[in-house]
Short mmCIF file of C-alpha atoms in Angstrom, two decimals:
data_model
loop_
_atom_site.label_atom_id
_atom_site.label_comp_id
_atom_site.label_asym_id
_atom_site.label_seq_id
_atom_site.Cartn_x
_atom_site.Cartn_y
_atom_site.Cartn_z
CA MET Y 9 131.23 111.51 78.08
CA THR Y 10 134.22 109.28 78.97
CA ALA Y 11 133.77 105.49 79.22
CA SER Y 12 134.36 105.44 83.14
CA LEU Y 13 131.26 107.70 83.48
CA ILE Y 14 128.93 105.25 81.60
CA PRO Y 15 128.26 102.79 84.38
CA LEU Y 16 127.68 105.82 86.79
CA PHE Y 17 125.24 107.47 84.10
CA VAL Y 18 123.38 103.97 83.85
CA VAL Y 19 122.96 103.53 87.53
CA GLN Y 20 121.90 106.97 87.97
CA TRP Y 21 119.19 106.77 85.23
CA LEU Y 22 118.01 103.41 86.54
CA HIS Y 23 117.62 104.93 89.87
CA VAL Y 24 115.53 107.81 88.60
CA ILE Y 25 113.28 105.86 86.08
CA GLY Y 26 112.86 103.14 88.75
CA GLY Y 27 111.80 105.71 91.20
CA LEU Y 28 109.45 107.26 88.96
CA VAL Y 29 107.78 103.86 88.14
CA TRP Y 30 107.85 102.85 91.64
CA ALA Y 31 106.25 106.19 92.88
CA GLY Y 32 103.74 106.44 90.12
CA GLY Y 33 102.60 103.05 90.47
CA ALA Y 34 102.14 103.32 94.27
CA LEU Y 35 99.98 106.39 93.59
CA VAL Y 36 97.79 104.79 91.05
CA GLY Y 37 97.67 101.57 92.73
CA GLY Y 38 97.67 102.48 96.20
CA TYR Y 39 95.55 105.63 96.12
CA LEU Y 40 93.79 106.72 93.00
CA LEU Y 41 92.45 103.29 92.17
CA PRO Y 42 91.08 102.39 95.61
CA ARG Y 43 89.73 105.86 95.79
CA ALA Y 44 87.77 105.17 92.57
CA MET Y 45 86.55 101.90 93.97
CA VAL Y 46 84.79 103.27 97.22
CA ASP Y 47 81.25 102.27 97.27
CA LYS Y 48 81.48 99.89 94.26
CA PRO Y 49 80.14 96.36 94.64
CA ALA Y 50 83.11 93.74 95.10
CA PRO Y 51 82.83 92.28 91.62
CA ALA Y 52 83.32 95.63 89.99
CA GLY Y 53 86.28 96.41 92.23
CA ARG Y 54 87.85 92.99 91.58
CA ALA Y 55 87.23 93.26 87.96
CA VAL Y 56 89.39 96.61 88.13
CA TYR Y 57 91.70 95.84 90.68
CA ASP Y 58 92.90 92.24 90.16
CA PRO Y 59 93.94 92.62 86.33
CA PHE Y 60 95.66 95.96 87.43
CA ILE Y 61 97.70 94.35 90.22
CA LYS Y 62 98.47 91.35 88.16
CA THR Y 63 100.33 93.56 85.53
CA ALA Y 64 101.51 96.45 87.60
CA GLY Y 65 102.64 94.17 90.58
CA PRO Y 66 105.47 92.67 89.03
CA LEU Y 67 106.54 95.94 87.46
CA MET Y 68 106.38 97.67 90.64
CA GLU Y 69 108.41 95.21 92.63
CA ALA Y 70 111.00 95.34 89.86
CA ALA Y 71 111.26 99.13 90.05
CA GLY Y 72 111.40 99.20 93.89
CA ILE Y 73 114.29 96.59 93.74
CA THR Y 74 116.08 98.53 91.12
CA VAL Y 75 115.74 101.68 92.94
CA LEU Y 76 117.26 100.34 96.07
CA LEU Y 77 120.01 98.48 94.50
CA ALA Y 78 120.79 101.59 92.26
CA GLY Y 79 120.57 103.70 95.30
CA LEU Y 80 122.93 101.31 97.15
CA LEU Y 81 125.40 101.43 94.29
CA ARG Y 82 125.05 105.15 93.71
CA GLY Y 83 125.89 105.86 97.30
CA THR Y 84 128.90 103.16 97.80
CA LEU Y 85 130.49 102.05 94.46
CA PHE Y 86 129.80 105.27 92.74
CA GLY Y 87 129.62 107.63 95.73
CA PRO Y 88 131.29 108.53 99.00
CA VAL Y 89 130.10 105.98 101.34
CA HIS Y 90 132.75 103.40 101.34
CA SER Y 91 133.02 102.64 105.37
CA PHE Y 92 130.55 102.58 108.26
CA ALA Y 93 132.41 105.71 109.64
CA ILE Y 94 131.41 107.53 106.40
CA ALA Y 95 127.83 106.31 106.38
CA PHE Y 96 127.28 107.11 110.18
CA GLY Y 97 129.74 109.90 110.53
CA THR Y 98 129.15 112.30 107.76
CA ALA Y 99 126.17 114.39 106.92
CA TYR Y 100 126.09 112.60 103.42
CA GLY Y 101 126.23 109.33 104.91
CA LEU Y 102 123.52 110.00 107.29
CA THR Y 103 121.28 111.36 104.60
CA TRP Y 104 122.05 108.44 102.59
CA ILE Y 105 121.20 105.87 105.58
CA THR Y 106 117.86 107.96 106.14
CA ALA Y 107 117.09 107.61 102.46
CA LEU Y 108 117.56 104.08 102.47
CA LEU Y 109 115.33 103.77 105.53
CA PHE Y 110 112.49 105.85 104.07
CA SER Y 111 112.62 103.71 100.98
CA MET Y 112 112.52 100.63 103.04
CA VAL Y 113 109.52 101.73 105.12
CA PHE Y 114 107.86 103.10 101.95
CA ALA Y 115 108.16 99.70 100.25
CA GLY Y 116 106.95 97.70 103.44
CA HIS Y 117 104.23 100.13 103.96
CA SER Y 118 102.98 99.81 100.12
CA GLY Y 119 103.36 96.09 100.12
CA HIS Y 120 101.32 95.73 103.19
CA TRP Y 121 98.65 97.90 101.63
CA HIS Y 122 98.64 95.99 98.26
CA LYS Y 123 98.49 92.65 100.00
CA ARG Y 124 95.40 93.97 102.08
CA MET Y 125 93.68 95.53 99.30
CA PRO Y 126 92.10 92.44 97.74
CA GLU Y 127 90.35 91.49 101.10
CA LEU Y 128 89.25 95.04 101.53
CA ILE Y 129 87.43 94.83 98.17
CA TRP Y 130 86.25 91.34 98.40
CA ASN Y 131 84.68 91.80 101.84
CA GLU Y 132 83.08 95.14 100.61
CA GLU Y 133 84.93 96.97 103.20
CA LEU Y 134 85.62 99.97 100.80
CA LYS Y 135 82.24 101.70 101.60
CA GLY Y 136 81.73 105.18 103.02
CA ALA Y 137 83.38 107.73 104.66
CA GLU Y 138 85.61 105.26 106.80
CA ALA Y 139 86.94 103.67 103.56
CA LYS Y 140 87.89 107.04 102.29
CA ARG Y 141 89.59 108.00 105.60
CA LEU Y 142 91.54 104.60 105.55
CA ILE Y 143 92.52 105.31 101.87
CA ASP Y 144 93.41 109.05 102.48
CA ARG Y 145 95.65 107.78 105.57
CA HIS Y 146 97.30 105.41 103.39
CA GLY Y 147 97.86 108.12 100.71
CA LEU Y 148 99.20 110.70 103.16
CA VAL Y 149 101.76 108.12 104.87
CA SER Y 150 103.06 107.18 101.47
CA LEU Y 151 103.21 110.87 100.23
CA VAL Y 152 105.25 111.80 103.52
CA LEU Y 153 107.57 108.99 102.93
CA PHE Y 154 108.10 109.50 99.35
CA LEU Y 155 108.60 113.46 100.10
CA GLY Y 156 111.25 112.44 102.57
CA ILE Y 157 113.02 110.36 100.02
CA ILE Y 158 113.16 113.23 97.53
CA ALA Y 159 114.31 115.62 100.30
CA CYS Y 160 117.04 113.32 101.07
CA MET Y 161 117.80 113.03 97.27
CA VAL Y 162 118.17 116.80 97.01
CA LEU Y 163 120.36 117.13 100.23
CA MET Y 164 122.74 114.38 98.91
CA ARG Y 165 123.06 116.10 95.60
CA LEU Y 166 124.02 119.21 97.57
CA GLY Y 167 126.62 117.21 99.53
CA LEU Y 168 124.54 116.87 102.73
#
């Protein structure tokens, strides 16, 4: 590997590892953990969720920021998007913009959910079939957004 490829290598792997941490944390904290807390008393739910989010929350935020920044660098400084004309006038640029939009919506959707979760637990609203539907709906939206991001990554790798 030549010295000029090292920054690209670092940015690429920060992007991949950050994405894995971000998506994995969203899966565990946004779907699996709430699903496991359905029908549990509020103190039990808080005893699990509060320490988890206190530890995982900052890590997930850092991973999300890393993914977004590395993606921006990967597309611009280390990629072909050097102007608005390329960003909005080429297949690669449009796919890159779409991935960026999916990522921002995913971040907003997940952030809103994690801000809402303590209230749902404390008010004991994670009860019964309605709670399961709410969690499943959140999980489905997150999954669709994440799959959209992955599809964009594959398309960009193919030059589209």
